Amino acid sequence: GAGVSQTPSNKVTEKGKYVELRCDPISGHTALYWYRQSLGQGPEFLIYFQGTGAADDSGLPNDRFFAVRPEGSVSTLKIQRTERGDSAVYLCASSLKGGPNYEQYFGPGTRLTVT
Amino acid sequence: AQKVTQAQTEISVVEKEDVTLDCVYETRDTTYYLFWYKQPPSGELVFLIRRNSFDEQNEISGRYSWNFQKSTSSFNFTITASQVVDSAVYFCALSEARQGAQKLVFGQGTRLTINP
């Protein structure tokens, strides 16, 4: 079956602009995660959704970052007033249910470059 | 606080050599999970293994084996008879097991290059 898909694969934007990154999880997966991976680093957790609600948003770096999952499937990560430090690969993962018992399947990521 | 340390930034070996990737973790929880993921050049993270903190048995899957030692807070990964296709960045990760704690905490990764 289809895996986790993310669009766009690459996004270049100017400092100060607004961007939206989209994640399509595996069908039927109730849990969805966003991570951010800077060059040469491991992924860092941003936010976790169980269904439509954000169950843990402790990893969002500041209030410029926001994510939604209105129908419990597709999720959008929104970044306002982008800064050069936001440049990274944004990874989305989904799992059948929440919790470490369930494997997280990762998408290919969106590479965001802020110029 | 949770922390995962992969001290080896890069490893380069010749094909058919055995190679061990080190992972040391820190957590205050008595129950937790440990993971290894592979990130090939394509960029997509691929799940390799999950281990519960109560299960210290070593595991072998083909050329891959994992050595979990709670006494030293380590979860090392060995590839036997390495192949060029094993070239990738490998990440060790930790997750708490308590209700509501779902996130993975990753190490910095080890870039493994297998030379023909």
PDB file of C-alpha atoms in Angstrom:
ATOM      1  CA  GLY A   1       0.000   0.000   0.000  1.00  0.00           C
ATOM      2  CA  ALA A   2       0.939   3.649  -0.180  1.00  0.00           C
ATOM      3  CA  GLY A   3       3.331   5.009   2.400  1.00  0.00           C
ATOM      4  CA  VAL A   4       3.440   8.411   4.044  1.00  0.00           C
ATOM      5  CA  SER A   5       3.623  11.159   1.461  1.00  0.00           C
ATOM      6  CA  GLN A   6       4.731  14.740   1.928  1.00  0.00           C
ATOM      7  CA  THR A   7       4.347  17.745  -0.327  1.00  0.00           C
ATOM      8  CA  PRO A   8       6.153  19.661  -1.570  1.00  0.00           C
ATOM      9  CA  SER A   9       9.406  17.729  -1.602  1.00  0.00           C
ATOM     10  CA  ASN A  10      11.323  20.993  -1.718  1.00  0.00           C
ATOM     11  CA  LYS A  11      10.288  24.493  -0.744  1.00  0.00           C
ATOM     12  CA  VAL A  12      12.368  27.639  -1.086  1.00  0.00           C
ATOM     13  CA  THR A  13      10.971  30.772   0.496  1.00  0.00           C
ATOM     14  CA  GLU A  14      12.151  34.198   1.471  1.00  0.00           C
ATOM     15  CA  LYS A  15      12.682  35.245   5.045  1.00  0.00           C
ATOM     16  CA  GLY A  16       9.471  36.546   6.540  1.00  0.00           C
ATOM     17  CA  LYS A  17       7.127  34.573   4.302  1.00  0.00           C
ATOM     18  CA  TYR A  18       4.484  32.054   5.352  1.00  0.00           C
ATOM     19  CA  VAL A  19       4.739  28.385   4.354  1.00  0.00           C
ATOM     20  CA  GLU A  20       2.554  25.301   4.624  1.00  0.00           C
ATOM     21  CA  LEU A  21       3.870  21.767   4.528  1.00  0.00           C
ATOM     22  CA  ARG A  22       1.494  18.878   3.929  1.00  0.00           C
ATOM     23  CA  CYS A  23       1.547  15.305   5.185  1.00  0.00           C
ATOM     24  CA  ASP A  24      -0.637  12.426   3.972  1.00  0.00           C
ATOM     25  CA  PRO A  25      -0.360   9.559   6.457  1.00  0.00           C
ATOM     26  CA  ILE A  26      -0.915   5.896   5.752  1.00  0.00           C
ATOM     27  CA  SER A  27      -4.638   5.230   5.468  1.00  0.00           C
ATOM     28  CA  GLY A  28      -6.115   4.131   8.770  1.00  0.00           C
ATOM     29  CA  HIS A  29      -3.259   5.413  10.913  1.00  0.00           C
ATOM     30  CA  THR A  30      -4.644   7.420  13.804  1.00  0.00           C
ATOM     31  CA  ALA A  31      -1.346   8.809  15.091  1.00  0.00           C
ATOM     32  CA  LEU A  32       0.676  11.395  13.204  1.00  0.00           C
ATOM     33  CA  TYR A  33       3.992  12.993  14.110  1.00  0.00           C
ATOM     34  CA  TRP A  34       6.044  15.904  12.809  1.00  0.00           C
ATOM     35  CA  TYR A  35       9.808  16.034  13.257  1.00  0.00           C
ATOM     36  CA  ARG A  36      12.454  18.473  12.055  1.00  0.00           C
ATOM     37  CA  GLN A  37      15.909  17.348  10.940  1.00  0.00           C
ATOM     38  CA  SER A  38      18.692  19.873  10.600  1.00  0.00           C
ATOM     39  CA  LEU A  39      21.768  19.063   8.556  1.00  0.00           C
ATOM     40  CA  GLY A  40      23.934  16.452  10.233  1.00  0.00           C
ATOM     41  CA  GLN A  41      21.522  15.968  13.133  1.00  0.00           C
ATOM     42  CA  GLY A  42      18.917  13.463  14.161  1.00  0.00           C
ATOM     43  CA  PRO A  43      15.220  14.266  13.808  1.00  0.00           C
ATOM     44  CA  GLU A  44      13.742  16.402  16.579  1.00  0.00           C
ATOM     45  CA  PHE A  45      10.155  15.974  17.670  1.00  0.00           C
ATOM     46  CA  LEU A  46       7.751  18.828  16.980  1.00  0.00           C
ATOM     47  CA  ILE A  47       4.171  17.677  17.526  1.00  0.00           C
ATOM     48  CA  TYR A  48       2.041  14.541  17.834  1.00  0.00           C
ATOM     49  CA  PHE A  49      -1.600  14.136  16.817  1.00  0.00           C
ATOM     50  CA  GLN A  50      -3.930  11.430  18.021  1.00  0.00           C
ATOM     51  CA  GLY A  51      -6.875  11.709  15.678  1.00  0.00           C
ATOM     52  CA  THR A  52      -7.739  15.356  15.158  1.00  0.00           C
ATOM     53  CA  GLY A  53      -6.219  16.693  18.356  1.00  0.00           C
ATOM     54  CA  ALA A  54      -2.664  17.663  19.143  1.00  0.00           C
ATOM     55  CA  ALA A  55      -1.832  15.371  22.050  1.00  0.00           C
ATOM     56  CA  ASP A  56       1.686  16.733  22.509  1.00  0.00           C
ATOM     57  CA  ASP A  57       2.990  19.966  20.972  1.00  0.00           C
ATOM     58  CA  SER A  58       5.904  20.366  23.347  1.00  0.00           C
ATOM     59  CA  GLY A  59       8.450  20.302  20.527  1.00  0.00           C
ATOM     60  CA  LEU A  60       7.153  23.315  18.609  1.00  0.00           C
ATOM     61  CA  PRO A  61       9.980  25.862  18.937  1.00  0.00           C
ATOM     62  CA  ASN A  62       7.819  28.988  19.186  1.00  0.00           C
ATOM     63  CA  ASP A  63       4.421  30.418  18.284  1.00  0.00           C
ATOM     64  CA  ARG A  64       5.382  30.882  14.642  1.00  0.00           C
ATOM     65  CA  PHE A  65       4.867  27.146  14.229  1.00  0.00           C
ATOM     66  CA  PHE A  66       1.394  25.639  14.133  1.00  0.00           C
ATOM     67  CA  ALA A  67      -0.041  22.357  12.874  1.00  0.00           C
ATOM     68  CA  VAL A  68      -3.526  21.080  12.181  1.00  0.00           C
ATOM     69  CA  ARG A  69      -5.195  17.797  11.348  1.00  0.00           C
ATOM     70  CA  PRO A  70      -8.841  18.773  10.979  1.00  0.00           C
ATOM     71  CA  GLU A  71     -10.268  15.464   9.774  1.00  0.00           C
ATOM     72  CA  GLY A  72      -7.871  13.112  11.488  1.00  0.00           C
ATOM     73  CA  SER A  73      -6.009  12.263   8.310  1.00  0.00           C
ATOM     74  CA  VAL A  74      -4.014  14.861   6.364  1.00  0.00           C
ATOM     75  CA  SER A  75      -1.963  17.254   8.452  1.00  0.00           C
ATOM     76  CA  THR A  76      -0.520  20.654   7.619  1.00  0.00           C
ATOM     77  CA  LEU A  77       2.444  22.228   9.362  1.00  0.00           C
ATOM     78  CA  LYS A  78       2.306  26.009   9.129  1.00  0.00           C
ATOM     79  CA  ILE A  79       5.236  28.340   9.695  1.00  0.00           C
ATOM     80  CA  GLN A  80       4.706  32.094   9.912  1.00  0.00           C
ATOM     81  CA  ARG A  81       7.347  34.789   9.388  1.00  0.00           C
ATOM     82  CA  THR A  82       9.955  32.237   8.373  1.00  0.00           C
ATOM     83  CA  GLU A  83      13.539  32.708   9.514  1.00  0.00           C
ATOM     84  CA  ARG A  84      16.754  31.353   8.043  1.00  0.00           C
ATOM     85  CA  GLY A  85      17.087  29.115  11.100  1.00  0.00           C
ATOM     86  CA  ASP A  86      13.898  27.323  10.075  1.00  0.00           C
ATOM     87  CA  SER A  87      15.739  25.766   7.145  1.00  0.00           C
ATOM     88  CA  ALA A  88      15.672  21.999   7.638  1.00  0.00           C
ATOM     89  CA  VAL A  89      14.005  18.819   6.443  1.00  0.00           C
ATOM     90  CA  TYR A  90      10.552  18.453   7.959  1.00  0.00           C
ATOM     91  CA  LEU A  91       9.596  14.818   8.426  1.00  0.00           C
ATOM     92  CA  CYS A  92       6.151  13.398   8.973  1.00  0.00           C
ATOM     93  CA  ALA A  93       5.468   9.954  10.410  1.00  0.00           C
ATOM     94  CA  SER A  94       2.322   7.988  11.098  1.00  0.00           C
ATOM     95  CA  SER A  95       1.518   4.907  13.127  1.00  0.00           C
ATOM     96  CA  LEU A  96      -1.533   2.706  13.440  1.00  0.00           C
ATOM     97  CA  LYS A  97      -2.092   3.967  16.984  1.00  0.00           C
ATOM     98  CA  GLY A  98      -0.181   6.171  19.361  1.00  0.00           C
ATOM     99  CA  GLY A  99       2.532   4.832  21.600  1.00  0.00           C
ATOM    100  CA  PRO A 100       5.933   3.146  21.256  1.00  0.00           C
ATOM    101  CA  ASN A 101       4.341  -0.258  20.656  1.00  0.00           C
ATOM    102  CA  TYR A 102       3.425   0.907  17.191  1.00  0.00           C
ATOM    103  CA  GLU A 103       6.072   1.505  14.560  1.00  0.00           C
ATOM    104  CA  GLN A 104       6.304   4.995  13.153  1.00  0.00           C
ATOM    105  CA  TYR A 105       6.465   5.041   9.343  1.00  0.00           C
ATOM    106  CA  PHE A 106       8.264   8.079   7.983  1.00  0.00           C
ATOM    107  CA  GLY A 107       7.671  10.047   4.833  1.00  0.00           C
ATOM    108  CA  PRO A 108      10.431  11.327   2.534  1.00  0.00           C
ATOM    109  CA  GLY A 109      10.339  14.781   4.088  1.00  0.00           C
ATOM    110  CA  THR A 110      10.019  18.337   2.831  1.00  0.00           C
ATOM    111  CA  ARG A 111      13.278  20.232   2.502  1.00  0.00           C
ATOM    112  CA  LEU A 112      12.606  23.836   3.483  1.00  0.00           C
ATOM    113  CA  THR A 113      15.132  26.498   2.568  1.00  0.00           C
ATOM    114  CA  VAL A 114      14.641  30.035   3.832  1.00  0.00           C
ATOM    115  CA  THR A 115      16.733  32.589   1.977  1.00  0.00           C
TER     116      THR A 115
ATOM    117  CA  ALA B   1      15.373  14.255  30.582  1.00  0.00           C
ATOM    118  CA  GLN B   2      15.977  11.772  27.846  1.00  0.00           C
ATOM    119  CA  LYS B   3      19.099  11.753  25.754  1.00  0.00           C
ATOM    120  CA  VAL B   4      20.641   9.496  23.133  1.00  0.00           C
ATOM    121  CA  THR B   5      24.307   9.717  22.250  1.00  0.00           C
ATOM    122  CA  GLN B   6      25.921   8.227  19.192  1.00  0.00           C
ATOM    123  CA  ALA B   7      29.551   9.119  19.641  1.00  0.00           C
ATOM    124  CA  GLN B   8      30.654   7.860  16.233  1.00  0.00           C
ATOM    125  CA  THR B   9      29.882  10.559  13.694  1.00  0.00           C
ATOM    126  CA  GLU B  10      31.259   8.658  10.713  1.00  0.00           C
ATOM    127  CA  ILE B  11      32.535   5.145  10.124  1.00  0.00           C
ATOM    128  CA  SER B  12      34.115   3.864   6.944  1.00  0.00           C
ATOM    129  CA  VAL B  13      34.944   0.195   6.375  1.00  0.00           C
ATOM    130  CA  VAL B  14      35.685  -2.093   3.512  1.00  0.00           C
ATOM    131  CA  GLU B  15      32.985  -4.430   2.288  1.00  0.00           C
ATOM    132  CA  LYS B  16      32.677  -7.730   4.189  1.00  0.00           C
ATOM    133  CA  GLU B  17      34.087  -6.257   7.381  1.00  0.00           C
ATOM    134  CA  ASP B  18      32.007  -6.372  10.545  1.00  0.00           C
ATOM    135  CA  VAL B  19      31.053  -3.010  12.018  1.00  0.00           C
ATOM    136  CA  THR B  20      29.462  -1.960  15.312  1.00  0.00           C
ATOM    137  CA  LEU B  21      27.533   1.253  15.813  1.00  0.00           C
ATOM    138  CA  ASP B  22      27.400   2.473  19.387  1.00  0.00           C
ATOM    139  CA  CYS B  23      24.399   3.957  21.173  1.00  0.00           C
ATOM    140  CA  VAL B  24      24.260   5.177  24.755  1.00  0.00           C
ATOM    141  CA  TYR B  25      21.055   6.516  26.272  1.00  0.00           C
ATOM    142  CA  GLU B  26      19.888   8.382  29.355  1.00  0.00           C
ATOM    143  CA  THR B  27      16.443   8.203  30.910  1.00  0.00           C
ATOM    144  CA  ARG B  28      14.932   8.343  34.370  1.00  0.00           C
ATOM    145  CA  ASP B  29      12.177   5.941  33.425  1.00  0.00           C
ATOM    146  CA  THR B  30      12.303   2.275  34.326  1.00  0.00           C
ATOM    147  CA  THR B  31      10.198   1.355  31.319  1.00  0.00           C
ATOM    148  CA  TYR B  32      11.172   2.607  27.896  1.00  0.00           C
ATOM    149  CA  TYR B  33      11.721   1.530  24.307  1.00  0.00           C
ATOM    150  CA  LEU B  34      14.822   1.691  22.152  1.00  0.00           C
ATOM    151  CA  PHE B  35      14.898   1.823  18.370  1.00  0.00           C
ATOM    152  CA  TRP B  36      17.261   1.786  15.439  1.00  0.00           C
ATOM    153  CA  TYR B  37      16.415   3.485  12.140  1.00  0.00           C
ATOM    154  CA  LYS B  38      18.298   3.544   8.839  1.00  0.00           C
ATOM    155  CA  GLN B  39      18.305   6.641   6.633  1.00  0.00           C
ATOM    156  CA  PRO B  40      19.625   5.814   3.132  1.00  0.00           C
ATOM    157  CA  PRO B  41      20.597   8.576   0.688  1.00  0.00           C
ATOM    158  CA  SER B  42      16.966   8.808  -0.414  1.00  0.00           C
ATOM    159  CA  GLY B  43      16.258  10.341   2.981  1.00  0.00           C
ATOM    160  CA  GLU B  44      13.374   8.187   4.181  1.00  0.00           C
ATOM    161  CA  LEU B  45      13.837   6.740   7.667  1.00  0.00           C
ATOM    162  CA  VAL B  46      13.450   2.965   7.732  1.00  0.00           C
ATOM    163  CA  PHE B  47      12.578   1.162  10.955  1.00  0.00           C
ATOM    164  CA  LEU B  48      14.992  -1.646  11.882  1.00  0.00           C
ATOM    165  CA  ILE B  49      14.195  -2.737  15.436  1.00  0.00           C
ATOM    166  CA  ARG B  50      12.298  -1.892  18.622  1.00  0.00           C
ATOM    167  CA  ARG B  51      13.353  -3.212  22.039  1.00  0.00           C
ATOM    168  CA  ASN B  52      11.486  -2.993  25.341  1.00  0.00           C
ATOM    169  CA  SER B  53      13.568  -2.126  28.391  1.00  0.00           C
ATOM    170  CA  PHE B  54      12.496  -5.326  30.113  1.00  0.00           C
ATOM    171  CA  ASP B  55      13.849  -7.506  27.345  1.00  0.00           C
ATOM    172  CA  GLU B  56      17.627  -7.652  27.452  1.00  0.00           C
ATOM    173  CA  GLN B  57      17.948 -10.575  25.101  1.00  0.00           C
ATOM    174  CA  ASN B  58      20.181  -9.880  22.173  1.00  0.00           C
ATOM    175  CA  GLU B  59      18.536 -10.091  18.797  1.00  0.00           C
ATOM    176  CA  ILE B  60      19.804 -11.265  15.446  1.00  0.00           C
ATOM    177  CA  SER B  61      18.155 -10.664  12.106  1.00  0.00           C
ATOM    178  CA  GLY B  62      20.209 -11.912   9.217  1.00  0.00           C
ATOM    179  CA  ARG B  63      23.444  -9.913   9.149  1.00  0.00           C
ATOM    180  CA  TYR B  64      22.134  -7.492  11.767  1.00  0.00           C
ATOM    181  CA  SER B  65      22.408  -7.990  15.511  1.00  0.00           C
ATOM    182  CA  TRP B  66      21.682  -5.824  18.516  1.00  0.00           C
ATOM    183  CA  ASN B  67      23.252  -5.906  21.967  1.00  0.00           C
ATOM    184  CA  PHE B  68      21.162  -4.297  24.713  1.00  0.00           C
ATOM    185  CA  GLN B  69      22.873  -3.815  28.092  1.00  0.00           C
ATOM    186  CA  LYS B  70      20.935  -1.932  30.763  1.00  0.00           C
ATOM    187  CA  SER B  71      23.944  -1.950  33.080  1.00  0.00           C
ATOM    188  CA  THR B  72      25.808   0.340  30.702  1.00  0.00           C
ATOM    189  CA  SER B  73      22.718   2.007  29.147  1.00  0.00           C
ATOM    190  CA  SER B  74      23.825   0.884  25.720  1.00  0.00           C
ATOM    191  CA  PHE B  75      22.045  -0.516  22.691  1.00  0.00           C
ATOM    192  CA  ASN B  76      24.705  -1.283  20.094  1.00  0.00           C
ATOM    193  CA  PHE B  77      24.102  -2.409  16.525  1.00  0.00           C
ATOM    194  CA  THR B  78      26.417  -4.738  14.629  1.00  0.00           C
ATOM    195  CA  ILE B  79      26.417  -5.452  10.921  1.00  0.00           C
ATOM    196  CA  THR B  80      28.218  -8.631  10.002  1.00  0.00           C
ATOM    197  CA  ALA B  81      29.850  -9.047   6.589  1.00  0.00           C
ATOM    198  CA  SER B  82      28.914  -5.501   5.574  1.00  0.00           C
ATOM    199  CA  GLN B  83      27.742  -4.723   2.066  1.00  0.00           C
ATOM    200  CA  VAL B  84      27.794  -1.533   0.009  1.00  0.00           C
ATOM    201  CA  VAL B  85      23.985  -1.344   0.316  1.00  0.00           C
ATOM    202  CA  ASP B  86      24.404  -0.920   4.064  1.00  0.00           C
ATOM    203  CA  SER B  87      25.815   2.558   3.462  1.00  0.00           C
ATOM    204  CA  ALA B  88      23.467   4.998   5.174  1.00  0.00           C
ATOM    205  CA  VAL B  89      23.041   7.126   8.255  1.00  0.00           C
ATOM    206  CA  TYR B  90      21.883   5.085  11.231  1.00  0.00           C
ATOM    207  CA  PHE B  91      19.940   6.560  14.128  1.00  0.00           C
ATOM    208  CA  CYS B  92      19.337   5.192  17.575  1.00  0.00           C
ATOM    209  CA  ALA B  93      16.207   6.480  19.328  1.00  0.00           C
ATOM    210  CA  LEU B  94      14.466   6.289  22.696  1.00  0.00           C
ATOM    211  CA  SER B  95      10.818   6.535  23.681  1.00  0.00           C
ATOM    212  CA  GLU B  96       9.220   6.585  27.076  1.00  0.00           C
ATOM    213  CA  ALA B  97       6.559   3.991  27.709  1.00  0.00           C
ATOM    214  CA  ARG B  98       4.196   5.988  29.899  1.00  0.00           C
ATOM    215  CA  GLN B  99       0.770   7.094  28.774  1.00  0.00           C
ATOM    216  CA  GLY B 100       0.891  10.130  26.534  1.00  0.00           C
ATOM    217  CA  ALA B 101       4.597   9.903  25.832  1.00  0.00           C
ATOM    218  CA  GLN B 102       4.821   9.055  22.170  1.00  0.00           C
ATOM    219  CA  LYS B 103       7.720  10.984  20.763  1.00  0.00           C
ATOM    220  CA  LEU B 104      11.028   9.502  19.666  1.00  0.00           C
ATOM    221  CA  VAL B 105      14.230  11.095  20.921  1.00  0.00           C
ATOM    222  CA  PHE B 106      16.966  10.505  18.353  1.00  0.00           C
ATOM    223  CA  GLY B 107      20.717  10.472  18.577  1.00  0.00           C
ATOM    224  CA  GLN B 108      22.855  12.507  16.205  1.00  0.00           C
ATOM    225  CA  GLY B 109      23.308   9.588  13.849  1.00  0.00           C
ATOM    226  CA  THR B 110      26.302   7.652  12.537  1.00  0.00           C
ATOM    227  CA  ARG B 111      27.139   7.910   8.852  1.00  0.00           C
ATOM    228  CA  LEU B 112      28.300   4.478   7.708  1.00  0.00           C
ATOM    229  CA  THR B 113      30.158   4.109   4.447  1.00  0.00           C
ATOM    230  CA  ILE B 114      30.907   0.670   3.085  1.00  0.00           C
ATOM    231  CA  ASN B 115      33.615   0.770   0.432  1.00  0.00           C
ATOM    232  CA  PRO B 116      33.814  -1.921  -2.249  1.00  0.00           C
TER     233      PRO B 116
END
